[in-house]
């Protein structure tokens, strides 16, 4: 019998993932923010661990009802940079194409939590998708199209192939990138039909895998990623720095090494965005810089992600890793090695 995903607070209660005494408060959370856990994730949760890193990412808590004045329903400014439905054009040479706002799982820290889910912005209609493609066609500076949402890999192979064929006819688009959690949260969904669909444009295709803890990286997930990579798709990673989940140098090191062992290049380590009800996940930039510094020198360069902050208001990403070099008054530079020792460097 095929197991279904858990998609409500009542489902979580029946599965024993929340306590009955907390259900009333969590219904308030579930009525505002979408809930979904795949069978793969449910099986990964250690019910004996009150701080289980899988449960902490996907099982709702009443902390989500605590909102602070600096939080924003659109923390990275998608709407500010959306010229037509489904398109976000924040940077000159690339756009987001948000074809769907449904996900197989819903992260409790999601920066688009006000837009995704059954009550969210839904899926682009055929007409809206064509208008989005027309926008891309009319802007020759667009070199890369990033499919996100929502998780684009929840779409059927037929729908994905339709999108990719639309992009295939746009010569200035050279790169297509997908942002997804599917290979680790629902590995069986990555079948040959899906792989063929996302390769069908003939463009160079990247898949950015979102994973935040080594426990998410299972043998089935590795096989799903291998199906993508062996077909010629390049994979990179995205990770969100989260309090109580991966704000530990050893955990991050294991995760980054696992990515590389799976043939996935670590790409971004995101500072958490200020989405409503996510304050309990946030760490300080200073803490993030210390963690990234701890990885430098102790891990291969292949394992180093770029630590970035999405500037609130739609101003884009910027690297926020600690500086390791500073100019001196005499024209020389002071450079810090991975042990924290400082050295003088004379340029030229």
Tab-separated table of N, CA and C in Angstrom, residues 164-286:
chain	number	residue	atom	x	y	z
A	164	UNK	N	10.131	23.494	-20.764
A	164	UNK	CA	11.480	23.391	-21.333
A	164	UNK	C	11.457	23.588	-22.848
A	165	UNK	N	10.423	23.108	-23.503
A	165	UNK	CA	10.331	23.330	-24.940
A	165	UNK	C	10.114	24.807	-25.252
A	166	UNK	N	9.375	25.491	-24.384
A	166	UNK	CA	9.223	26.933	-24.557
A	166	UNK	C	10.548	27.658	-24.440
A	167	UNK	N	11.372	27.236	-23.479
A	167	UNK	CA	12.693	27.846	-23.304
A	167	UNK	C	13.650	27.454	-24.423
A	168	UNK	N	13.449	26.270	-24.998
A	168	UNK	CA	14.347	25.779	-26.051
A	168	UNK	C	14.375	26.725	-27.247
A	169	UNK	N	13.250	27.397	-27.497
A	169	UNK	CA	13.169	28.279	-28.651
A	169	UNK	C	13.648	29.694	-28.394
A	170	UNK	N	14.292	29.926	-27.250
A	170	UNK	CA	14.781	31.270	-26.917
A	170	UNK	C	16.312	31.232	-26.952
A	171	UNK	N	16.937	31.675	-28.044
A	171	UNK	CA	18.372	31.466	-28.218
A	171	UNK	C	19.249	32.144	-27.177
A	172	UNK	N	18.817	33.297	-26.627
A	172	UNK	CA	19.695	33.970	-25.664
A	172	UNK	C	19.672	33.312	-24.290
A	173	UNK	N	18.726	32.426	-24.025
A	173	UNK	CA	18.730	31.654	-22.777
A	173	UNK	C	19.654	30.464	-22.969
A	174	UNK	N	20.728	30.434	-22.211
A	174	UNK	CA	21.721	29.363	-22.356
A	174	UNK	C	21.695	28.371	-21.186
A	175	UNK	N	21.220	28.835	-20.025
A	175	UNK	CA	21.262	28.025	-18.804
A	175	UNK	C	19.859	27.943	-18.210
A	176	UNK	N	19.466	26.740	-17.812
A	176	UNK	CA	18.222	26.544	-17.063
A	176	UNK	C	18.579	25.866	-15.746
A	177	UNK	N	18.086	26.445	-14.659
A	177	UNK	CA	18.397	25.916	-13.327
A	177	UNK	C	17.095	25.618	-12.584
A	178	UNK	N	17.082	24.495	-11.878
A	178	UNK	CA	15.945	24.118	-11.046
A	178	UNK	C	16.365	24.161	-9.585
A	179	UNK	N	15.522	24.744	-8.736
A	179	UNK	CA	15.740	24.714	-7.286
A	179	UNK	C	14.740	23.734	-6.685
A	180	UNK	N	15.236	22.749	-5.930
A	180	UNK	CA	14.358	21.671	-5.501
A	180	UNK	C	14.835	20.988	-4.236
A	181	UNK	N	13.893	20.367	-3.544
A	181	UNK	CA	14.169	19.440	-2.453
A	181	UNK	C	13.821	17.994	-2.835
A	182	UNK	N	13.168	17.812	-3.962
A	182	UNK	CA	12.587	16.518	-4.314
A	182	UNK	C	13.559	15.343	-4.217
A	183	UNK	N	14.797	15.436	-4.727
A	183	UNK	CA	15.644	14.240	-4.689
A	183	UNK	C	15.897	13.663	-3.298
A	184	UNK	N	15.838	14.499	-2.251
A	184	UNK	CA	16.052	13.955	-0.908
A	184	UNK	C	14.764	13.728	-0.140
A	185	UNK	N	13.699	14.454	-0.442
A	185	UNK	CA	12.458	14.271	0.318
A	185	UNK	C	11.495	13.293	-0.350
A	186	UNK	N	11.673	13.044	-1.643
A	186	UNK	CA	10.835	12.088	-2.371
A	186	UNK	C	11.663	11.481	-3.498
A	187	UNK	N	12.691	10.698	-3.157
A	187	UNK	CA	13.648	10.223	-4.172
A	187	UNK	C	13.016	9.450	-5.319
A	188	UNK	N	11.978	8.678	-5.019
A	188	UNK	CA	11.357	7.871	-6.063
A	188	UNK	C	10.691	8.680	-7.153
A	189	UNK	N	10.419	9.947	-6.870
A	189	UNK	CA	9.795	10.823	-7.868
A	189	UNK	C	10.753	11.152	-9.010
A	190	UNK	N	12.045	11.012	-8.749
A	190	UNK	CA	13.044	11.334	-9.774
A	190	UNK	C	13.234	10.093	-10.643
A	191	UNK	N	12.303	9.919	-11.578
A	191	UNK	CA	12.381	8.773	-12.485
A	191	UNK	C	12.872	9.224	-13.851
A	192	UNK	N	12.964	8.292	-14.786
A	192	UNK	CA	13.532	8.621	-16.092
A	192	UNK	C	12.676	9.631	-16.835
A	193	UNK	N	11.357	9.555	-16.659
A	193	UNK	CA	10.482	10.507	-17.352
A	193	UNK	C	10.750	11.936	-16.885
A	194	UNK	N	10.959	12.114	-15.576
A	194	UNK	CA	11.252	13.456	-15.053
A	194	UNK	C	12.619	13.934	-15.544
A	195	UNK	N	13.611	13.041	-15.498
A	195	UNK	CA	14.951	13.416	-15.963
A	195	UNK	C	14.905	13.834	-17.428
A	196	UNK	N	14.225	13.048	-18.252
A	196	UNK	CA	14.133	13.378	-19.679
A	196	UNK	C	13.441	14.720	-19.894
A	197	UNK	N	12.426	14.995	-19.080
A	197	UNK	CA	11.675	16.242	-19.241
A	197	UNK	C	12.538	17.460	-18.968
A	198	UNK	N	13.321	17.419	-17.886
A	198	UNK	CA	14.081	18.624	-17.544
A	198	UNK	C	15.344	18.773	-18.392
A	199	UNK	N	15.665	17.742	-19.175
A	199	UNK	CA	16.788	17.853	-20.113
A	199	UNK	C	16.315	18.201	-21.516
A	200	UNK	N	15.008	18.285	-21.726
A	200	UNK	CA	14.473	18.317	-23.081
A	200	UNK	C	14.697	19.631	-23.818
A	201	UNK	N	15.134	20.670	-23.143
A	201	UNK	CA	15.339	21.953	-23.825
A	201	UNK	C	16.615	21.971	-24.650
A	202	UNK	N	17.548	21.077	-24.338
A	202	UNK	CA	18.846	21.126	-24.996
A	202	UNK	C	19.782	22.168	-24.405
A	203	UNK	N	19.298	22.939	-23.418
A	203	UNK	CA	20.131	23.927	-22.741
A	203	UNK	C	20.998	23.236	-21.685
A	204	UNK	N	22.071	23.909	-21.277
A	204	UNK	CA	22.825	23.420	-20.126
A	204	UNK	C	21.927	23.520	-18.906
A	205	UNK	N	21.769	22.401	-18.187
A	205	UNK	CA	20.786	22.333	-17.101
A	205	UNK	C	21.475	22.062	-15.777
A	206	UNK	N	21.116	22.856	-14.786
A	206	UNK	CA	21.606	22.699	-13.420
A	206	UNK	C	20.426	22.377	-12.504
A	207	UNK	N	20.690	21.589	-11.478
A	207	UNK	CA	19.727	21.368	-10.405
A	207	UNK	C	20.396	21.758	-9.098
A	208	UNK	N	19.780	22.692	-8.370
A	208	UNK	CA	20.274	23.109	-7.057
A	208	UNK	C	19.458	22.376	-6.000
A	209	UNK	N	20.131	21.527	-5.247
A	209	UNK	CA	19.478	20.728	-4.210
A	209	UNK	C	19.510	21.467	-2.886
A	210	UNK	N	18.333	21.610	-2.262
A	210	UNK	CA	18.233	22.227	-0.937
A	210	UNK	C	18.233	21.123	0.107
A	211	UNK	N	19.260	21.109	0.957
A	211	UNK	CA	19.327	20.204	2.103
A	211	UNK	C	20.103	20.902	3.205
A	212	UNK	N	19.716	20.647	4.452
A	212	UNK	CA	20.276	21.411	5.576
A	212	UNK	C	20.964	20.575	6.649
A	213	UNK	N	20.819	19.260	6.579
A	213	UNK	CA	21.407	18.424	7.626
A	213	UNK	C	21.829	17.087	7.020
A	214	UNK	N	22.935	16.509	7.490
A	214	UNK	CA	23.407	15.233	6.935
A	214	UNK	C	22.370	14.113	7.001
A	215	UNK	N	21.468	14.166	7.981
A	215	UNK	CA	20.466	13.115	8.116
A	215	UNK	C	19.503	13.071	6.926
A	216	UNK	N	19.397	14.171	6.196
A	216	UNK	CA	18.540	14.186	5.007
A	216	UNK	C	19.138	13.401	3.849
A	217	UNK	N	20.434	13.122	3.929
A	217	UNK	CA	21.168	12.562	2.800
A	217	UNK	C	21.187	11.040	2.906
A	218	UNK	N	20.187	10.403	2.306
A	218	UNK	CA	20.021	8.958	2.391
A	218	UNK	C	20.547	8.264	1.135
A	219	UNK	N	20.644	6.947	1.193
A	219	UNK	CA	21.109	6.197	0.021
A	219	UNK	C	20.131	6.347	-1.150
A	220	UNK	N	18.815	6.394	-0.861
A	220	UNK	CA	17.845	6.602	-1.940
A	220	UNK	C	18.003	7.991	-2.550
A	221	UNK	N	18.283	8.980	-1.706
A	221	UNK	CA	18.516	10.325	-2.208
A	221	UNK	C	19.748	10.381	-3.095
A	222	UNK	N	20.785	9.674	-2.687
A	222	UNK	CA	22.007	9.647	-3.500
A	222	UNK	C	21.724	9.026	-4.864
A	223	UNK	N	20.923	7.969	-4.889
A	223	UNK	CA	20.588	7.339	-6.165
A	223	UNK	C	19.784	8.280	-7.051
A	224	UNK	N	18.862	9.041	-6.446
A	224	UNK	CA	18.073	9.996	-7.220
A	224	UNK	C	18.967	11.064	-7.838
A	225	UNK	N	19.914	11.565	-7.060
A	225	UNK	CA	20.849	12.575	-7.582
A	225	UNK	C	21.732	11.979	-8.667
A	226	UNK	N	22.135	10.727	-8.481
A	226	UNK	CA	22.964	10.072	-9.498
A	226	UNK	C	22.214	9.961	-10.826
A	227	UNK	N	20.897	9.718	-10.772
A	227	UNK	CA	20.131	9.646	-12.022
A	227	UNK	C	20.170	10.970	-12.768
A	228	UNK	N	20.125	12.062	-12.023
A	228	UNK	CA	20.213	13.381	-12.645
A	228	UNK	C	21.609	13.641	-13.196
A	229	UNK	N	22.615	13.404	-12.360
A	229	UNK	CA	23.991	13.714	-12.740
A	229	UNK	C	24.461	12.836	-13.899
A	230	UNK	N	24.125	11.559	-13.850
A	230	UNK	CA	24.553	10.645	-14.910
A	230	UNK	C	23.910	10.979	-16.251
A	231	UNK	N	22.829	11.739	-16.232
A	231	UNK	CA	22.171	12.143	-17.478
A	231	UNK	C	22.810	13.392	-18.078
A	232	UNK	N	23.767	13.979	-17.358
A	232	UNK	CA	24.446	15.176	-17.852
A	232	UNK	C	24.043	16.455	-17.156
A	233	UNK	N	23.176	16.358	-16.153
A	233	UNK	CA	22.769	17.535	-15.391
A	233	UNK	C	23.808	17.829	-14.316
A	234	UNK	N	24.147	19.100	-14.148
A	234	UNK	CA	25.103	19.519	-13.117
A	234	UNK	C	24.318	19.846	-11.848
A	235	UNK	N	24.841	19.416	-10.693
A	235	UNK	CA	24.151	19.710	-9.437
A	235	UNK	C	25.000	20.566	-8.515
A	236	UNK	N	24.344	21.516	-7.881
A	236	UNK	CA	24.948	22.346	-6.838
A	236	UNK	C	24.017	22.274	-5.625
A	237	UNK	N	24.481	22.813	-4.494
A	237	UNK	CA	23.674	22.723	-3.273
A	237	UNK	C	23.288	24.100	-2.756
A	238	UNK	N	22.198	24.117	-2.002
A	238	UNK	CA	21.790	25.277	-1.219
A	238	UNK	C	21.458	24.804	0.187
A	239	UNK	N	21.937	25.550	1.173
A	239	UNK	CA	21.686	25.221	2.576
A	239	UNK	C	21.339	26.512	3.301
A	240	UNK	N	20.370	26.434	4.197
A	240	UNK	CA	20.026	27.571	5.045
A	240	UNK	C	20.631	27.337	6.420
A	241	UNK	N	21.323	28.332	6.944
A	241	UNK	CA	21.909	28.240	8.278
A	241	UNK	C	20.795	28.406	9.310
A	242	UNK	N	20.600	27.392	10.145
A	242	UNK	CA	19.437	27.349	11.024
A	242	UNK	C	19.832	27.020	12.460
A	243	UNK	N	19.364	27.839	13.377
A	243	UNK	CA	19.639	27.645	14.799
A	243	UNK	C	19.093	26.300	15.273
A	244	UNK	N	19.940	25.540	15.945
A	244	UNK	CA	19.533	24.271	16.506
A	244	UNK	C	19.483	23.135	15.514
A	245	UNK	N	19.792	23.399	14.249
A	245	UNK	CA	19.746	22.366	13.212
A	245	UNK	C	21.115	22.138	12.593
A	246	UNK	N	21.747	23.213	12.148
A	246	UNK	CA	23.071	23.046	11.523
A	246	UNK	C	24.045	24.156	11.913
A	247	UNK	N	23.760	24.861	13.014
A	247	UNK	CA	24.669	25.926	13.459
A	247	UNK	C	25.816	25.322	14.274
A	248	UNK	N	26.498	24.387	13.663
A	248	UNK	CA	27.577	23.638	14.298
A	248	UNK	C	28.569	23.271	13.203
A	249	UNK	N	29.835	23.564	13.421
A	249	UNK	CA	30.844	23.369	12.373
A	249	UNK	C	30.946	21.909	11.945
A	250	UNK	N	30.839	20.975	12.886
A	250	UNK	CA	30.954	19.554	12.545
A	250	UNK	C	29.782	19.099	11.675
A	251	UNK	N	28.577	19.596	11.991
A	251	UNK	CA	27.401	19.239	11.197
A	251	UNK	C	27.523	19.799	9.788
A	252	UNK	N	27.913	21.062	9.677
A	252	UNK	CA	28.072	21.660	8.353
A	252	UNK	C	29.164	20.958	7.562
A	253	UNK	N	30.255	20.601	8.232
A	253	UNK	CA	31.349	19.916	7.545
A	253	UNK	C	30.878	18.576	6.979
A	254	UNK	N	30.137	17.824	7.775
A	254	UNK	CA	29.641	16.530	7.297
A	254	UNK	C	28.697	16.710	6.120
A	255	UNK	N	27.836	17.723	6.196
A	255	UNK	CA	26.897	17.971	5.108
A	255	UNK	C	27.623	18.355	3.825
A	256	UNK	N	28.588	19.272	3.918
A	256	UNK	CA	29.291	19.726	2.721
A	256	UNK	C	30.119	18.599	2.106
A	257	UNK	N	30.739	17.790	2.934
A	257	UNK	CA	31.489	16.651	2.405
A	257	UNK	C	30.558	15.650	1.729
A	258	UNK	N	29.387	15.453	2.305
A	258	UNK	CA	28.431	14.529	1.692
A	258	UNK	C	27.999	15.034	0.325
A	259	UNK	N	27.724	16.323	0.207
A	259	UNK	CA	27.396	16.884	-1.107
A	259	UNK	C	28.488	16.529	-2.121
A	260	UNK	N	29.727	16.788	-1.765
A	260	UNK	CA	30.829	16.571	-2.702
A	260	UNK	C	30.962	15.090	-3.040
A	261	UNK	N	30.783	14.229	-2.054
A	261	UNK	CA	30.848	12.786	-2.315
A	261	UNK	C	29.745	12.344	-3.266
A	262	UNK	N	28.628	13.059	-3.241
A	262	UNK	CA	27.517	12.763	-4.150
A	262	UNK	C	27.692	13.433	-5.516
A	263	UNK	N	28.791	14.151	-5.721
A	263	UNK	CA	29.091	14.892	-6.954
A	263	UNK	C	28.236	16.160	-7.073
A	264	UNK	N	27.950	16.768	-5.929
A	264	UNK	CA	27.194	18.018	-5.870
A	264	UNK	C	28.112	19.099	-5.312
A	265	UNK	N	28.282	20.203	-6.029
A	265	UNK	CA	29.169	21.266	-5.575
A	265	UNK	C	28.439	22.171	-4.577
A	266	UNK	N	28.929	22.301	-3.339
A	266	UNK	CA	28.338	23.281	-2.414
A	266	UNK	C	28.345	24.687	-3.031
A	267	UNK	N	27.207	25.333	-2.984
A	267	UNK	CA	27.034	26.617	-3.675
A	267	UNK	C	26.759	27.727	-2.672
A	268	UNK	N	25.570	27.759	-2.093
A	268	UNK	CA	25.211	28.818	-1.155
A	268	UNK	C	24.918	28.258	0.234
A	269	UNK	N	25.401	28.986	1.246
A	269	UNK	CA	24.944	28.840	2.626
A	269	UNK	C	24.201	30.134	2.927
A	270	UNK	N	22.880	30.043	3.036
A	270	UNK	CA	22.042	31.231	3.177
A	270	UNK	C	21.893	31.636	4.641
A	271	UNK	N	22.099	32.917	4.907
A	271	UNK	CA	21.682	33.443	6.202
A	271	UNK	C	20.157	33.452	6.196
A	272	UNK	N	19.507	33.033	7.289
A	272	UNK	CA	18.044	32.921	7.263
A	272	UNK	C	17.358	34.264	7.029
A	273	UNK	N	16.313	34.224	6.201
A	273	UNK	CA	15.562	35.439	5.882
A	273	UNK	C	14.541	35.744	6.975
A	274	UNK	N	14.123	37.000	7.021
A	274	UNK	CA	13.201	37.450	8.073
A	274	UNK	C	11.741	37.289	7.642
A	275	UNK	N	11.369	36.027	7.408
A	275	UNK	CA	9.974	35.715	7.103
A	275	UNK	C	9.175	35.653	8.402
A	276	UNK	N	7.874	35.915	8.341
A	276	UNK	CA	7.068	35.925	9.572
A	276	UNK	C	7.113	34.595	10.330
A	277	UNK	N	7.289	34.701	11.652
A	277	UNK	CA	7.234	33.515	12.498
A	277	UNK	C	8.437	32.601	12.416
A	278	UNK	N	9.588	33.142	11.974
A	278	UNK	CA	10.779	32.290	11.819
A	278	UNK	C	11.939	32.723	12.716
A	279	UNK	N	11.666	33.617	13.675
A	279	UNK	CA	12.745	34.149	14.513
A	279	UNK	C	13.480	33.091	15.296
A	280	UNK	N	12.807	31.997	15.657
A	280	UNK	CA	13.452	30.949	16.457
A	280	UNK	C	14.490	30.164	15.666
A	281	UNK	N	14.541	30.362	14.353
A	281	UNK	CA	15.547	29.689	13.531
A	281	UNK	C	16.787	30.553	13.294
A	282	UNK	N	16.709	31.834	13.610
A	282	UNK	CA	17.759	32.738	13.159
A	282	UNK	C	18.978	32.753	14.074
A	283	UNK	N	20.134	32.822	13.436
A	283	UNK	CA	21.411	33.017	14.113
A	283	UNK	C	21.920	34.402	13.714
A	284	UNK	N	22.945	34.882	14.400
A	284	UNK	CA	23.521	36.177	14.037
A	284	UNK	C	24.511	36.001	12.888
A	285	UNK	N	24.763	37.081	12.171
A	285	UNK	CA	25.770	37.035	11.113
A	285	UNK	C	27.129	36.705	11.702
A	286	UNK	N	27.434	37.223	12.883
A	286	UNK	CA	28.719	36.916	13.519
A	286	UNK	C	28.861	35.415	13.771
